[in-house]
Amino acid sequence: MRIGIICAIPNELRYFNLTENPIQKIGERTFYKGTHDKHELILVQSGLGKVNAAVVSTLLIEKFDCEFLLFSGVAGGIDPGIEIGEVIIGDSLIQYDYGTLKNREMLPFRPGSIPTGESKNEIEYRLSPKIKRKIKASLPNVRMGKILTGDVYLQCEETQKELFEKYGAQAIDMEGAAVAQVAEQFGIPSVVVRCLSDLAGADSQKLSSKFLNKAAKRSFNTAQKILNILL
């Protein structure tokens, strides 16, 4: 299977086994070739944010004919019951910053829908039930959870608490749900793996710099296990 591997930053991508020379540069993004057992991997560092994630996801599918997208990286935790260093596989992903802002409250809508009136479509992008069953059978101790995605680096403890109360999510990132959205539109599966490098509150900058590399490695290790499951 040809699988597209996406990481947002160099700290996340460096653990994957890349070929020495890139296979192609498109725009500002360099794509690399790799292997994992019988899988052919196309790897890319997307950069931060939903647009960057959507661009490389589309290129991986359309230009490189990838049949599956796998995102590996770090995230901020918003669930007070989860500790730094825990890995979360996105069971559902929400673009929490897409919708209608009314009376100072964001009312979420499914991305692409017109954000007026009542939201009639499910706002979440969900993990394929078949892949979910495979992961649970092989990795029973890895937590499945809800991931929020938005173009905001959250360093506000009050907002962290509000988002947890509203969505009951475990982690927050800047790319995951955009990857899931593109994969869904092209009819291929995707998996988003995140390891918590910080708690998305006031001290997240300090915590992130301390635990970033360790969290990136843990996410990579889980991504490797998922690649084995897909064999």
PDB file of C-alpha atoms in Angstrom:
ATOM      1  CA  MET A   1       0.000   0.000   0.000  1.00  0.00           C
ATOM      2  CA  ARG A   2       1.199   3.512  -0.743  1.00  0.00           C
ATOM      3  CA  ILE A   3       0.742   5.609   2.382  1.00  0.00           C
ATOM      4  CA  GLY A   4       1.170   9.338   2.830  1.00  0.00           C
ATOM      5  CA  ILE A   5       2.887  10.311   6.072  1.00  0.00           C
ATOM      6  CA  ILE A   6       2.361  13.873   7.292  1.00  0.00           C
ATOM      7  CA  CYS A   7       4.134  15.679  10.113  1.00  0.00           C
ATOM      8  CA  ALA A   8       3.830  19.387  10.832  1.00  0.00           C
ATOM      9  CA  ILE A   9       7.337  20.153  12.106  1.00  0.00           C
ATOM     10  CA  PRO A  10      10.885  18.738  11.743  1.00  0.00           C
ATOM     11  CA  ASN A  11      10.884  17.310  15.288  1.00  0.00           C
ATOM     12  CA  GLU A  12       8.056  14.986  14.250  1.00  0.00           C
ATOM     13  CA  LEU A  13       9.318  13.942  10.816  1.00  0.00           C
ATOM     14  CA  ARG A  14      12.917  13.186  11.740  1.00  0.00           C
ATOM     15  CA  TYR A  15      12.147   9.800  13.298  1.00  0.00           C
ATOM     16  CA  PHE A  16      10.865   8.352  10.034  1.00  0.00           C
ATOM     17  CA  ASN A  17      13.345   6.591   7.755  1.00  0.00           C
ATOM     18  CA  LEU A  18      13.673   8.947   4.790  1.00  0.00           C
ATOM     19  CA  THR A  19      15.677   8.395   1.649  1.00  0.00           C
ATOM     20  CA  GLU A  20      18.644  10.761   1.458  1.00  0.00           C
ATOM     21  CA  ASN A  21      17.374  12.648  -1.567  1.00  0.00           C
ATOM     22  CA  PRO A  22      13.870  14.120  -1.888  1.00  0.00           C
ATOM     23  CA  ILE A  23      11.758  12.764  -4.725  1.00  0.00           C
ATOM     24  CA  GLN A  24      10.081  16.066  -5.535  1.00  0.00           C
ATOM     25  CA  LYS A  25       9.570  19.606  -4.332  1.00  0.00           C
ATOM     26  CA  ILE A  26       6.188  21.199  -4.988  1.00  0.00           C
ATOM     27  CA  GLY A  27       5.765  24.796  -3.957  1.00  0.00           C
ATOM     28  CA  GLU A  28       7.446  25.114  -0.580  1.00  0.00           C
ATOM     29  CA  ARG A  29       6.975  21.452   0.364  1.00  0.00           C
ATOM     30  CA  THR A  30       9.551  18.702  -0.143  1.00  0.00           C
ATOM     31  CA  PHE A  31       8.347  15.125  -0.474  1.00  0.00           C
ATOM     32  CA  TYR A  32      10.476  12.129   0.478  1.00  0.00           C
ATOM     33  CA  LYS A  33      10.271   8.431  -0.186  1.00  0.00           C
ATOM     34  CA  GLY A  34      10.480   5.751   2.468  1.00  0.00           C
ATOM     35  CA  THR A  35       9.450   2.171   3.150  1.00  0.00           C
ATOM     36  CA  HIS A  36       7.897   0.173   5.946  1.00  0.00           C
ATOM     37  CA  ASP A  37       7.880  -3.546   5.276  1.00  0.00           C
ATOM     38  CA  LYS A  38       5.562  -3.911   2.252  1.00  0.00           C
ATOM     39  CA  HIS A  39       4.337  -0.316   2.386  1.00  0.00           C
ATOM     40  CA  GLU A  40       5.679   2.433   0.166  1.00  0.00           C
ATOM     41  CA  LEU A  41       5.736   5.695   2.095  1.00  0.00           C
ATOM     42  CA  ILE A  42       5.600   9.252   0.801  1.00  0.00           C
ATOM     43  CA  LEU A  43       6.580  11.613   3.595  1.00  0.00           C
ATOM     44  CA  VAL A  44       6.219  15.367   3.928  1.00  0.00           C
ATOM     45  CA  GLN A  45       6.507  18.113   6.501  1.00  0.00           C
ATOM     46  CA  SER A  46       3.324  20.120   6.066  1.00  0.00           C
ATOM     47  CA  GLY A  47       4.046  23.132   8.212  1.00  0.00           C
ATOM     48  CA  LEU A  48       1.561  24.350  10.796  1.00  0.00           C
ATOM     49  CA  GLY A  49      -2.115  24.986  10.268  1.00  0.00           C
ATOM     50  CA  LYS A  50      -5.142  23.624   8.452  1.00  0.00           C
ATOM     51  CA  VAL A  51      -4.365  25.080   5.020  1.00  0.00           C
ATOM     52  CA  ASN A  52      -0.858  23.619   4.958  1.00  0.00           C
ATOM     53  CA  ALA A  53      -2.205  20.255   6.087  1.00  0.00           C
ATOM     54  CA  ALA A  54      -4.928  20.300   3.419  1.00  0.00           C
ATOM     55  CA  VAL A  55      -2.457  21.244   0.663  1.00  0.00           C
ATOM     56  CA  VAL A  56      -0.066  18.367   1.341  1.00  0.00           C
ATOM     57  CA  SER A  57      -2.927  15.921   1.907  1.00  0.00           C
ATOM     58  CA  THR A  58      -4.350  16.762  -1.504  1.00  0.00           C
ATOM     59  CA  LEU A  59      -0.941  16.451  -3.174  1.00  0.00           C
ATOM     60  CA  LEU A  60      -0.266  13.091  -1.531  1.00  0.00           C
ATOM     61  CA  ILE A  61      -3.532  11.748  -2.922  1.00  0.00           C
ATOM     62  CA  GLU A  62      -3.621  13.396  -6.347  1.00  0.00           C
ATOM     63  CA  LYS A  63       0.063  13.675  -7.242  1.00  0.00           C
ATOM     64  CA  PHE A  64       1.510  10.647  -5.476  1.00  0.00           C
ATOM     65  CA  ASP A  65      -1.510   8.309  -5.557  1.00  0.00           C
ATOM     66  CA  CYS A  66      -1.512   7.593  -1.829  1.00  0.00           C
ATOM     67  CA  GLU A  67      -4.266   5.264  -0.664  1.00  0.00           C
ATOM     68  CA  PHE A  68      -4.070   6.134   3.014  1.00  0.00           C
ATOM     69  CA  LEU A  69      -3.027   9.192   5.057  1.00  0.00           C
ATOM     70  CA  LEU A  70      -1.320   8.959   8.441  1.00  0.00           C
ATOM     71  CA  PHE A  71      -0.535  12.029  10.529  1.00  0.00           C
ATOM     72  CA  SER A  72       1.964  11.724  13.365  1.00  0.00           C
ATOM     73  CA  GLY A  73       2.864  14.479  15.799  1.00  0.00           C
ATOM     74  CA  VAL A  74       2.412  16.259  19.091  1.00  0.00           C
ATOM     75  CA  ALA A  75      -0.596  18.081  20.506  1.00  0.00           C
ATOM     76  CA  GLY A  76      -1.809  20.008  23.504  1.00  0.00           C
ATOM     77  CA  GLY A  77      -3.958  18.284  26.082  1.00  0.00           C
ATOM     78  CA  ILE A  78      -7.265  19.809  27.151  1.00  0.00           C
ATOM     79  CA  ASP A  79      -8.649  16.898  29.192  1.00  0.00           C
ATOM     80  CA  PRO A  80      -7.488  17.416  32.791  1.00  0.00           C
ATOM     81  CA  GLY A  81      -7.624  13.667  33.356  1.00  0.00           C
ATOM     82  CA  ILE A  82      -4.905  12.909  30.796  1.00  0.00           C
ATOM     83  CA  GLU A  83      -1.207  13.349  31.438  1.00  0.00           C
ATOM     84  CA  ILE A  84       1.560  14.706  29.236  1.00  0.00           C
ATOM     85  CA  GLY A  85       3.144  11.900  27.237  1.00  0.00           C
ATOM     86  CA  GLU A  86      -0.058   9.972  26.553  1.00  0.00           C
ATOM     87  CA  VAL A  87      -0.832   9.041  22.949  1.00  0.00           C
ATOM     88  CA  ILE A  88      -4.253   9.811  21.466  1.00  0.00           C
ATOM     89  CA  ILE A  89      -5.572   8.316  18.242  1.00  0.00           C
ATOM     90  CA  GLY A  90      -8.270  10.511  16.745  1.00  0.00           C
ATOM     91  CA  ASP A  91     -11.552   8.620  16.967  1.00  0.00           C
ATOM     92  CA  SER A  92     -13.329  11.845  16.023  1.00  0.00           C
ATOM     93  CA  LEU A  93     -11.932  15.191  14.892  1.00  0.00           C
ATOM     94  CA  ILE A  94     -13.624  18.592  14.920  1.00  0.00           C
ATOM     95  CA  GLN A  95     -12.627  21.893  13.329  1.00  0.00           C
ATOM     96  CA  TYR A  96     -13.822  23.900  16.283  1.00  0.00           C
ATOM     97  CA  ASP A  97     -13.058  27.298  14.718  1.00  0.00           C
ATOM     98  CA  TYR A  98     -15.388  26.814  11.723  1.00  0.00           C
ATOM     99  CA  GLY A  99     -18.915  28.071  12.237  1.00  0.00           C
ATOM    100  CA  THR A 100     -20.919  31.092  13.325  1.00  0.00           C
ATOM    101  CA  LEU A 101     -19.797  33.522  16.005  1.00  0.00           C
ATOM    102  CA  LYS A 102     -22.962  34.598  17.809  1.00  0.00           C
ATOM    103  CA  ASN A 103     -23.202  36.418  21.125  1.00  0.00           C
ATOM    104  CA  ARG A 104     -19.486  35.791  21.665  1.00  0.00           C
ATOM    105  CA  GLU A 105     -19.967  32.036  21.275  1.00  0.00           C
ATOM    106  CA  MET A 106     -18.685  29.918  18.373  1.00  0.00           C
ATOM    107  CA  LEU A 107     -21.407  27.648  17.023  1.00  0.00           C
ATOM    108  CA  PRO A 108     -19.575  24.887  15.108  1.00  0.00           C
ATOM    109  CA  PHE A 109     -20.636  23.697  11.671  1.00  0.00           C
ATOM    110  CA  ARG A 110     -19.271  21.033   9.375  1.00  0.00           C
ATOM    111  CA  PRO A 111     -16.519  22.663   7.273  1.00  0.00           C
ATOM    112  CA  GLY A 112     -17.781  23.621   3.829  1.00  0.00           C
ATOM    113  CA  SER A 113     -21.409  23.929   4.885  1.00  0.00           C
ATOM    114  CA  ILE A 114     -23.041  27.351   5.077  1.00  0.00           C
ATOM    115  CA  PRO A 115     -22.804  28.322   8.753  1.00  0.00           C
ATOM    116  CA  THR A 116     -26.270  29.781   9.242  1.00  0.00           C
ATOM    117  CA  GLY A 117     -29.360  28.522  11.015  1.00  0.00           C
ATOM    118  CA  GLU A 118     -29.134  25.125  12.707  1.00  0.00           C
ATOM    119  CA  SER A 119     -26.254  22.802  11.904  1.00  0.00           C
ATOM    120  CA  LYS A 120     -27.812  19.861  10.038  1.00  0.00           C
ATOM    121  CA  ASN A 121     -24.662  17.834   9.424  1.00  0.00           C
ATOM    122  CA  GLU A 122     -22.414  16.011  11.849  1.00  0.00           C
ATOM    123  CA  ILE A 123     -19.480  18.276  12.670  1.00  0.00           C
ATOM    124  CA  GLU A 124     -17.067  15.420  13.402  1.00  0.00           C
ATOM    125  CA  TYR A 125     -14.810  13.488  11.068  1.00  0.00           C
ATOM    126  CA  ARG A 126     -14.745   9.918  12.340  1.00  0.00           C
ATOM    127  CA  LEU A 127     -12.173   7.166  12.188  1.00  0.00           C
ATOM    128  CA  SER A 128     -13.133   4.306   9.873  1.00  0.00           C
ATOM    129  CA  PRO A 129     -14.910   1.622  11.961  1.00  0.00           C
ATOM    130  CA  LYS A 130     -12.894  -1.127  10.264  1.00  0.00           C
ATOM    131  CA  ILE A 131      -9.566   0.551  11.034  1.00  0.00           C
ATOM    132  CA  LYS A 132     -10.750   1.382  14.551  1.00  0.00           C
ATOM    133  CA  ARG A 133     -11.468  -2.299  15.223  1.00  0.00           C
ATOM    134  CA  LYS A 134      -8.026  -3.305  13.935  1.00  0.00           C
ATOM    135  CA  ILE A 135      -6.248  -0.730  16.074  1.00  0.00           C
ATOM    136  CA  LYS A 136      -8.217  -1.638  19.195  1.00  0.00           C
ATOM    137  CA  ALA A 137      -7.485  -5.339  18.694  1.00  0.00           C
ATOM    138  CA  SER A 138      -3.749  -4.779  18.257  1.00  0.00           C
ATOM    139  CA  LEU A 139      -3.228  -1.773  20.558  1.00  0.00           C
ATOM    140  CA  PRO A 140      -5.784  -2.174  23.348  1.00  0.00           C
ATOM    141  CA  ASN A 141      -3.928   0.162  25.705  1.00  0.00           C
ATOM    142  CA  VAL A 142      -3.759   3.136  23.323  1.00  0.00           C
ATOM    143  CA  ARG A 143      -6.452   5.707  23.978  1.00  0.00           C
ATOM    144  CA  MET A 144      -8.967   6.607  21.288  1.00  0.00           C
ATOM    145  CA  GLY A 145     -10.233  10.137  21.728  1.00  0.00           C
ATOM    146  CA  LYS A 146     -11.621  13.360  20.354  1.00  0.00           C
ATOM    147  CA  ILE A 147      -9.229  15.893  18.842  1.00  0.00           C
ATOM    148  CA  LEU A 148     -10.057  19.540  18.204  1.00  0.00           C
ATOM    149  CA  THR A 149      -8.375  21.320  15.296  1.00  0.00           C
ATOM    150  CA  GLY A 150      -8.058  25.053  14.795  1.00  0.00           C
ATOM    151  CA  ASP A 151      -5.633  27.683  13.523  1.00  0.00           C
ATOM    152  CA  VAL A 152      -4.808  28.790  17.058  1.00  0.00           C
ATOM    153  CA  TYR A 153      -1.907  27.878  19.329  1.00  0.00           C
ATOM    154  CA  LEU A 154      -3.726  27.685  22.630  1.00  0.00           C
ATOM    155  CA  GLN A 155      -2.002  29.203  25.663  1.00  0.00           C
ATOM    156  CA  CYS A 156      -5.053  30.133  27.679  1.00  0.00           C
ATOM    157  CA  GLU A 157      -6.122  28.006  30.625  1.00  0.00           C
ATOM    158  CA  GLU A 158      -9.620  29.502  30.690  1.00  0.00           C
ATOM    159  CA  THR A 159     -10.220  28.643  27.017  1.00  0.00           C
ATOM    160  CA  GLN A 160      -8.805  25.164  27.601  1.00  0.00           C
ATOM    161  CA  LYS A 161     -11.414  24.573  30.292  1.00  0.00           C
ATOM    162  CA  GLU A 162     -14.216  26.011  28.128  1.00  0.00           C
ATOM    163  CA  LEU A 163     -13.316  23.779  25.172  1.00  0.00           C
ATOM    164  CA  PHE A 164     -13.181  20.692  27.350  1.00  0.00           C
ATOM    165  CA  GLU A 165     -16.563  21.489  28.889  1.00  0.00           C
ATOM    166  CA  LYS A 166     -18.097  22.125  25.459  1.00  0.00           C
ATOM    167  CA  TYR A 167     -16.645  19.215  23.473  1.00  0.00           C
ATOM    168  CA  GLY A 168     -15.255  16.715  25.994  1.00  0.00           C
ATOM    169  CA  ALA A 169     -12.162  16.398  23.813  1.00  0.00           C
ATOM    170  CA  GLN A 170      -8.801  15.028  24.846  1.00  0.00           C
ATOM    171  CA  ALA A 171      -6.385  16.980  22.639  1.00  0.00           C
ATOM    172  CA  ILE A 172      -6.103  20.079  20.489  1.00  0.00           C
ATOM    173  CA  ASP A 173      -4.003  20.536  17.346  1.00  0.00           C
ATOM    174  CA  MET A 174      -3.736  22.682  14.212  1.00  0.00           C
ATOM    175  CA  GLU A 175      -3.860  20.081  11.394  1.00  0.00           C
ATOM    176  CA  GLY A 176      -5.634  16.813  12.193  1.00  0.00           C
ATOM    177  CA  ALA A 177      -9.241  17.496  11.178  1.00  0.00           C
ATOM    178  CA  ALA A 178      -8.067  19.153   7.949  1.00  0.00           C
ATOM    179  CA  VAL A 179      -6.271  15.943   6.971  1.00  0.00           C
ATOM    180  CA  ALA A 180      -9.409  13.964   7.814  1.00  0.00           C
ATOM    181  CA  GLN A 181     -11.559  16.346   5.751  1.00  0.00           C
ATOM    182  CA  VAL A 182      -9.411  15.963   2.631  1.00  0.00           C
ATOM    183  CA  ALA A 183      -9.187  12.191   3.011  1.00  0.00           C
ATOM    184  CA  GLU A 184     -12.966  11.956   3.328  1.00  0.00           C
ATOM    185  CA  GLN A 185     -13.522  14.063   0.209  1.00  0.00           C
ATOM    186  CA  PHE A 186     -11.263  11.764  -1.807  1.00  0.00           C
ATOM    187  CA  GLY A 187     -12.760   8.622  -0.314  1.00  0.00           C
ATOM    188  CA  ILE A 188      -9.655   7.243   1.381  1.00  0.00           C
ATOM    189  CA  PRO A 189      -9.035   6.443   5.062  1.00  0.00           C
ATOM    190  CA  SER A 190      -6.870   8.460   7.411  1.00  0.00           C
ATOM    191  CA  VAL A 191      -5.541   8.176  10.947  1.00  0.00           C
ATOM    192  CA  VAL A 192      -4.315  11.008  13.163  1.00  0.00           C
ATOM    193  CA  VAL A 193      -1.883  10.081  15.949  1.00  0.00           C
ATOM    194  CA  ARG A 194      -0.981  12.639  18.588  1.00  0.00           C
ATOM    195  CA  CYS A 195       1.129  12.512  21.720  1.00  0.00           C
ATOM    196  CA  LEU A 196       0.534  15.202  24.328  1.00  0.00           C
ATOM    197  CA  SER A 197       3.608  17.403  24.643  1.00  0.00           C
ATOM    198  CA  ASP A 198       1.914  19.971  26.869  1.00  0.00           C
ATOM    199  CA  LEU A 199      -1.318  20.937  28.544  1.00  0.00           C
ATOM    200  CA  ALA A 200      -2.881  23.641  26.396  1.00  0.00           C
ATOM    201  CA  GLY A 201      -2.867  26.313  29.087  1.00  0.00           C
ATOM    202  CA  ALA A 202      -0.796  29.249  30.225  1.00  0.00           C
ATOM    203  CA  ASP A 203       2.474  27.299  30.663  1.00  0.00           C
ATOM    204  CA  SER A 204       2.274  25.335  27.425  1.00  0.00           C
ATOM    205  CA  GLN A 205       5.283  27.057  25.835  1.00  0.00           C
ATOM    206  CA  LYS A 206       7.580  25.994  28.662  1.00  0.00           C
ATOM    207  CA  LEU A 207       6.176  22.476  28.829  1.00  0.00           C
ATOM    208  CA  SER A 208       6.192  22.003  25.067  1.00  0.00           C
ATOM    209  CA  SER A 209       9.882  22.828  24.681  1.00  0.00           C
ATOM    210  CA  LYS A 210      10.744  20.325  27.415  1.00  0.00           C
ATOM    211  CA  PHE A 211       8.663  17.378  26.211  1.00  0.00           C
ATOM    212  CA  LEU A 212       8.367  18.020  22.471  1.00  0.00           C
ATOM    213  CA  ASN A 213      10.955  15.532  21.202  1.00  0.00           C
ATOM    214  CA  LYS A 214       9.941  12.790  23.619  1.00  0.00           C
ATOM    215  CA  ALA A 215       6.281  13.201  22.628  1.00  0.00           C
ATOM    216  CA  ALA A 216       7.149  13.210  18.908  1.00  0.00           C
ATOM    217  CA  LYS A 217       9.049   9.928  19.354  1.00  0.00           C
ATOM    218  CA  ARG A 218       6.113   8.321  21.162  1.00  0.00           C
ATOM    219  CA  SER A 219       3.747   9.374  18.401  1.00  0.00           C
ATOM    220  CA  PHE A 220       6.168   7.944  15.832  1.00  0.00           C
ATOM    221  CA  ASN A 221       6.324   4.627  17.702  1.00  0.00           C
ATOM    222  CA  THR A 222       2.534   4.356  17.660  1.00  0.00           C
ATOM    223  CA  ALA A 223       2.435   5.297  13.961  1.00  0.00           C
ATOM    224  CA  GLN A 224       4.877   2.453  13.256  1.00  0.00           C
ATOM    225  CA  LYS A 225       2.580   0.007  15.026  1.00  0.00           C
ATOM    226  CA  ILE A 226      -0.371   1.235  12.966  1.00  0.00           C
ATOM    227  CA  LEU A 227       1.619   0.675   9.779  1.00  0.00           C
ATOM    228  CA  ASN A 228       2.176  -2.908  10.933  1.00  0.00           C
ATOM    229  CA  ILE A 229      -1.556  -3.317  11.510  1.00  0.00           C
ATOM    230  CA  LEU A 230      -2.238  -2.203   7.933  1.00  0.00           C
ATOM    231  CA  LEU A 231      -0.028  -4.937   6.422  1.00  0.00           C
TER     232      LEU A 231
END
